Coordinates of C-alpha atoms and ligand atoms in Angstrom, one line a residue:
M1 CA 105.3 19.7 167.6
K2 CA 104.8 16.0 166.8
I3 CA 107.9 14.0 166.0
E4 CA 107.5 10.6 164.3
A5 CA 110.0 8.1 163.0
I6 CA 108.8 7.3 159.5
G7 CA 111.7 5.1 158.3
D8 CA 115.2 4.1 159.2
K9 CA 116.8 7.3 160.5
V10 CA 114.0 9.4 158.9
W11 CA 111.7 11.6 161.0
S12 CA 108.8 13.9 160.3
L13 CA 108.3 16.9 162.6
R14 CA 104.9 18.4 162.3
A15 CA 103.3 21.6 163.7
W16 CA 99.9 23.1 163.2
L17 CA 99.1 26.7 162.2
I18 CA 95.6 26.6 160.7
I19 CA 96.9 23.7 158.5
P20 CA 99.6 21.2 159.4
V21 CA 103.2 22.1 158.5
T22 CA 105.8 19.3 158.2
V23 CA 109.5 19.2 157.9
W24 CA 111.8 16.1 157.8
I25 CA 115.2 15.1 159.1
T26 CA 117.4 12.3 157.8
E27 CA 120.6 10.9 159.3
D28 CA 123.6 9.3 157.6
E29 CA 127.2 8.8 158.6
E30 CA 128.0 12.5 157.9
G31 CA 125.2 13.9 160.1
L32 CA 121.7 15.3 159.8
T33 CA 119.9 16.8 156.8
L34 CA 116.9 18.9 157.4
I35 CA 114.4 18.9 154.5
D36 CA 112.3 22.1 154.5
A37 CA 112.3 24.6 157.3
G38 CA 108.6 25.2 158.0
I39 CA 107.3 28.3 159.9
P40 CA 109.4 30.4 162.4
S41 CA 107.7 28.9 165.5
M42 CA 109.1 25.5 164.5
A43 CA 112.7 26.5 165.0
D44 CA 112.9 25.7 168.7
G45 CA 111.5 22.2 168.2
I46 CA 113.8 21.5 165.3
L47 CA 116.8 22.7 167.2
K48 CA 115.8 20.6 170.3
F49 CA 115.5 17.5 168.1
I50 CA 119.0 18.1 166.6
E51 CA 120.5 18.6 170.1
Q52 CA 118.9 15.4 171.4
R53 CA 120.2 13.3 168.5
G54 CA 123.7 14.5 169.4
V55 CA 124.6 14.5 165.7
P56 CA 125.7 17.6 163.7
L57 CA 123.3 19.2 161.2
K58 CA 125.1 19.2 157.9
R59 CA 122.7 20.9 155.5
I60 CA 119.2 22.1 154.8
L61 CA 117.4 21.1 151.6
L62 CA 114.3 22.9 150.4
T63 CA 111.4 21.6 148.3
H64 CA 110.7 25.2 147.3
G65 CA 110.9 28.7 148.6
H66 CA 107.4 29.6 149.8
S67 CA 107.4 31.4 153.2
D68 CA 105.9 28.4 155.1
H69 CA 108.9 26.3 154.0
V70 CA 111.8 28.6 154.9
G71 CA 110.5 30.2 158.2
A72 CA 112.9 28.6 160.7
I73 CA 116.0 29.1 158.6
P74 CA 117.4 32.2 160.3
K75 CA 117.1 30.8 163.8
I76 CA 118.6 27.4 162.8
L77 CA 121.5 29.0 160.9
A78 CA 122.3 31.2 164.0
V79 CA 123.1 27.9 165.8
H80 CA 124.2 25.7 163.0
P81 CA 125.7 27.7 160.1
V82 CA 125.1 25.1 157.4
P83 CA 124.5 25.5 153.6
V84 CA 120.9 25.7 152.4
Y85 CA 120.0 24.3 148.9
V86 CA 117.1 24.6 146.5
H87 CA 116.6 24.0 142.8
P88 CA 118.5 26.8 141.0
I89 CA 115.3 27.8 139.1
E90 CA 113.6 28.7 142.4
I91 CA 116.3 31.1 143.7
P92 CA 115.2 34.4 142.0
F93 CA 111.6 33.9 143.1
M94 CA 112.4 33.3 146.8
E95 CA 115.0 36.1 146.9
G96 CA 112.3 38.5 145.6
R97 CA 114.0 39.3 142.3
E98 CA 111.0 38.0 140.4
P99 CA 107.4 37.5 141.5
Y100 CA 106.3 33.9 141.8
P101 CA 104.1 32.9 138.8
G102 CA 100.5 34.1 139.5
R103 CA 101.6 36.7 142.1
K104 CA 101.7 40.4 141.4
K105 CA 104.6 41.4 143.6
A106 CA 108.1 40.0 144.1
V107 CA 108.6 39.2 147.8
A108 CA 111.9 38.2 149.4
F109 CA 111.5 35.2 151.7
T110 CA 115.2 34.7 152.2
A111 CA 118.2 37.0 152.3
P112 CA 120.0 37.4 148.9
G113 CA 122.9 35.0 148.4
L114 CA 122.0 32.8 151.3
I115 CA 120.5 29.9 149.3
R116 CA 122.7 27.8 147.1
P117 CA 121.7 25.8 144.0
L118 CA 121.3 22.0 144.2
E119 CA 124.0 20.4 142.1
T120 CA 123.1 19.0 138.7
D121 CA 125.0 17.1 136.0
G122 CA 123.3 19.3 133.4
S123 CA 120.0 17.5 133.2
R124 CA 119.4 15.7 136.5
L125 CA 119.8 16.7 140.1
L126 CA 122.5 14.9 141.8
P127 CA 121.9 12.8 145.0
V128 CA 122.6 14.4 148.3
S129 CA 123.3 12.3 151.4
G130 CA 121.1 9.3 150.5
L131 CA 118.3 11.5 149.1
Q132 CA 117.6 11.7 145.3
P133 CA 116.0 15.1 144.4
Y134 CA 113.6 15.3 141.5
H135 CA 112.5 18.5 139.8
T136 CA 108.7 18.6 140.1
P137 CA 107.6 22.0 138.8
G138 CA 104.0 23.3 138.9
H139 CA 103.3 24.3 142.5
S140 CA 106.4 26.6 142.1
P141 CA 108.9 26.7 139.2
G142 CA 111.7 25.0 141.0
H143 CA 109.7 22.6 143.2
T144 CA 111.7 19.5 144.1
A145 CA 110.6 16.2 145.7
F146 CA 113.1 14.1 147.6
H147 CA 113.1 10.3 147.3
I148 CA 114.9 8.0 149.7
P149 CA 115.8 5.0 147.5
G150 CA 115.1 1.6 149.0
S151 CA 112.8 3.0 151.7
G152 CA 109.6 3.6 149.7
I153 CA 109.5 7.1 151.1
L154 CA 108.9 10.2 148.9
L155 CA 109.1 13.6 150.5
A156 CA 106.7 15.4 148.2
G157 CA 106.6 18.9 149.7
D158 CA 103.7 20.8 148.2
M159 CA 103.3 18.6 145.1
F160 CA 100.0 17.6 146.8
W161 CA 98.4 18.1 150.1
S162 CA 96.4 15.4 151.9
R163 CA 93.3 15.0 154.0
R164 CA 92.1 11.8 155.7
G165 CA 94.8 9.8 153.9
K166 CA 93.7 11.1 150.5
L167 CA 95.8 13.0 148.0
R168 CA 94.6 16.4 147.1
K169 CA 95.6 18.8 144.3
P170 CA 98.2 21.3 145.6
M171 CA 97.1 24.5 147.1
F172 CA 98.0 28.0 145.8
T173 CA 99.4 26.5 142.6
A174 CA 99.9 28.8 139.6
N175 CA 100.5 26.0 137.1
M176 CA 98.2 23.1 138.0
Q177 CA 98.6 21.4 134.6
Q178 CA 102.4 21.3 135.1
A179 CA 102.0 20.2 138.7
M180 CA 99.8 17.3 137.5
E181 CA 102.4 16.4 134.8
S182 CA 105.0 16.3 137.6
S183 CA 102.8 13.9 139.6
R184 CA 103.9 11.2 137.1
L185 CA 106.9 10.8 139.3
V186 CA 104.6 9.0 141.7
D187 CA 103.8 6.4 139.0
E188 CA 107.5 6.0 138.3
L189 CA 108.7 5.6 141.9
M190 CA 105.6 3.9 143.4
P191 CA 106.3 5.2 147.0
T192 CA 104.7 3.2 149.8
H193 CA 104.9 6.2 152.0
L194 CA 104.3 9.6 150.5
E195 CA 104.9 12.6 152.8
V196 CA 103.3 16.0 152.1
C197 CA 104.1 19.2 153.9
H198 CA 100.4 20.0 154.6
G199 CA 98.7 16.8 155.8
K200 CA 99.3 13.3 156.9
P201 CA 101.2 10.7 154.9
V202 CA 99.5 8.9 152.1
R203 CA 100.0 5.2 151.8
N204 CA 98.7 4.3 148.3
A205 CA 99.6 7.5 146.4
A206 CA 100.2 5.6 143.1
G207 CA 96.6 4.4 143.2
Q208 CA 95.3 7.9 143.6
V209 CA 97.3 10.2 141.3
E210 CA 95.6 8.9 138.1
A211 CA 92.2 10.1 139.3
L212 CA 93.7 13.4 140.5
R213 CA 95.3 14.0 137.0
A214 CA 92.1 13.1 135.2
S215 CA 90.3 15.9 137.1
V216 CA 92.8 18.5 135.8
L217 CA 94.4 17.3 132.5
P218 CA 92.4 16.8 129.3
K219 CA 91.7 13.2 128.5
E220 CA 94.5 11.5 126.7
D221 CA 93.6 10.5 123.2
S222 CA 94.6 6.9 122.8
S223 CA 94.7 6.9 119.0
H224 CA 96.9 10.1 119.1
A225 CA 99.2 8.4 121.6
A226 CA 99.4 5.3 119.3
N227 CA 100.5 7.4 116.4
H228 CA 103.5 8.7 118.3
R229 CA 105.0 5.5 119.5
P230 CA 108.7 5.3 118.5
Ligands
ZN1 ZN1 104.2 26.1 148.6
ZN2 ZN1 103.5 25.0 151.7

């Protein structure tokens, strides 16, 4: 597993299983936060990193509930019994109560009742330990990206994947149109360092999303847009 410091007390931990699989760890005065839990074989490397930091793990946040993002949870919780959070909309799908959109069968990726909902104020997700979550549906219904304000870093999960520093449309995505609508978050936040789970970081993501959207979404009609200005 490759461990890299990508910011001030922000690390990426990357393993390879056909494709790269990345998780992230941040540290604040309370302790460590793990963002995503990768595949089962990553558990030992994640646990070793936590032990070496000598700082307690406080929580796990998930971008979404697909199997390649929750794999190390049982082994990590056996050592560090911390809460695990995801967007509330995602929970029935990952617990196997409903099939993910585009899939025929409901499959449980986590034990029922284990995963807790990220807190909201009704419309927005509330910040957690220096991370601001943003609901970015499309790849999965409750997909969430985590921004680290002031750092230029956006942990984008499976909103995209990347190859040779270039953003790609997300893989295995039931609602590509919605995913591309969600990609407008990149225009809003203008991250200088965008991390994806499957691939290396992308430096100039804001300069690339427009072209990606244009390949999926119908062309915006400028006269139509003008008619709807407030
Ligand atoms: Zn996924
Ligand atoms: Zn994935």
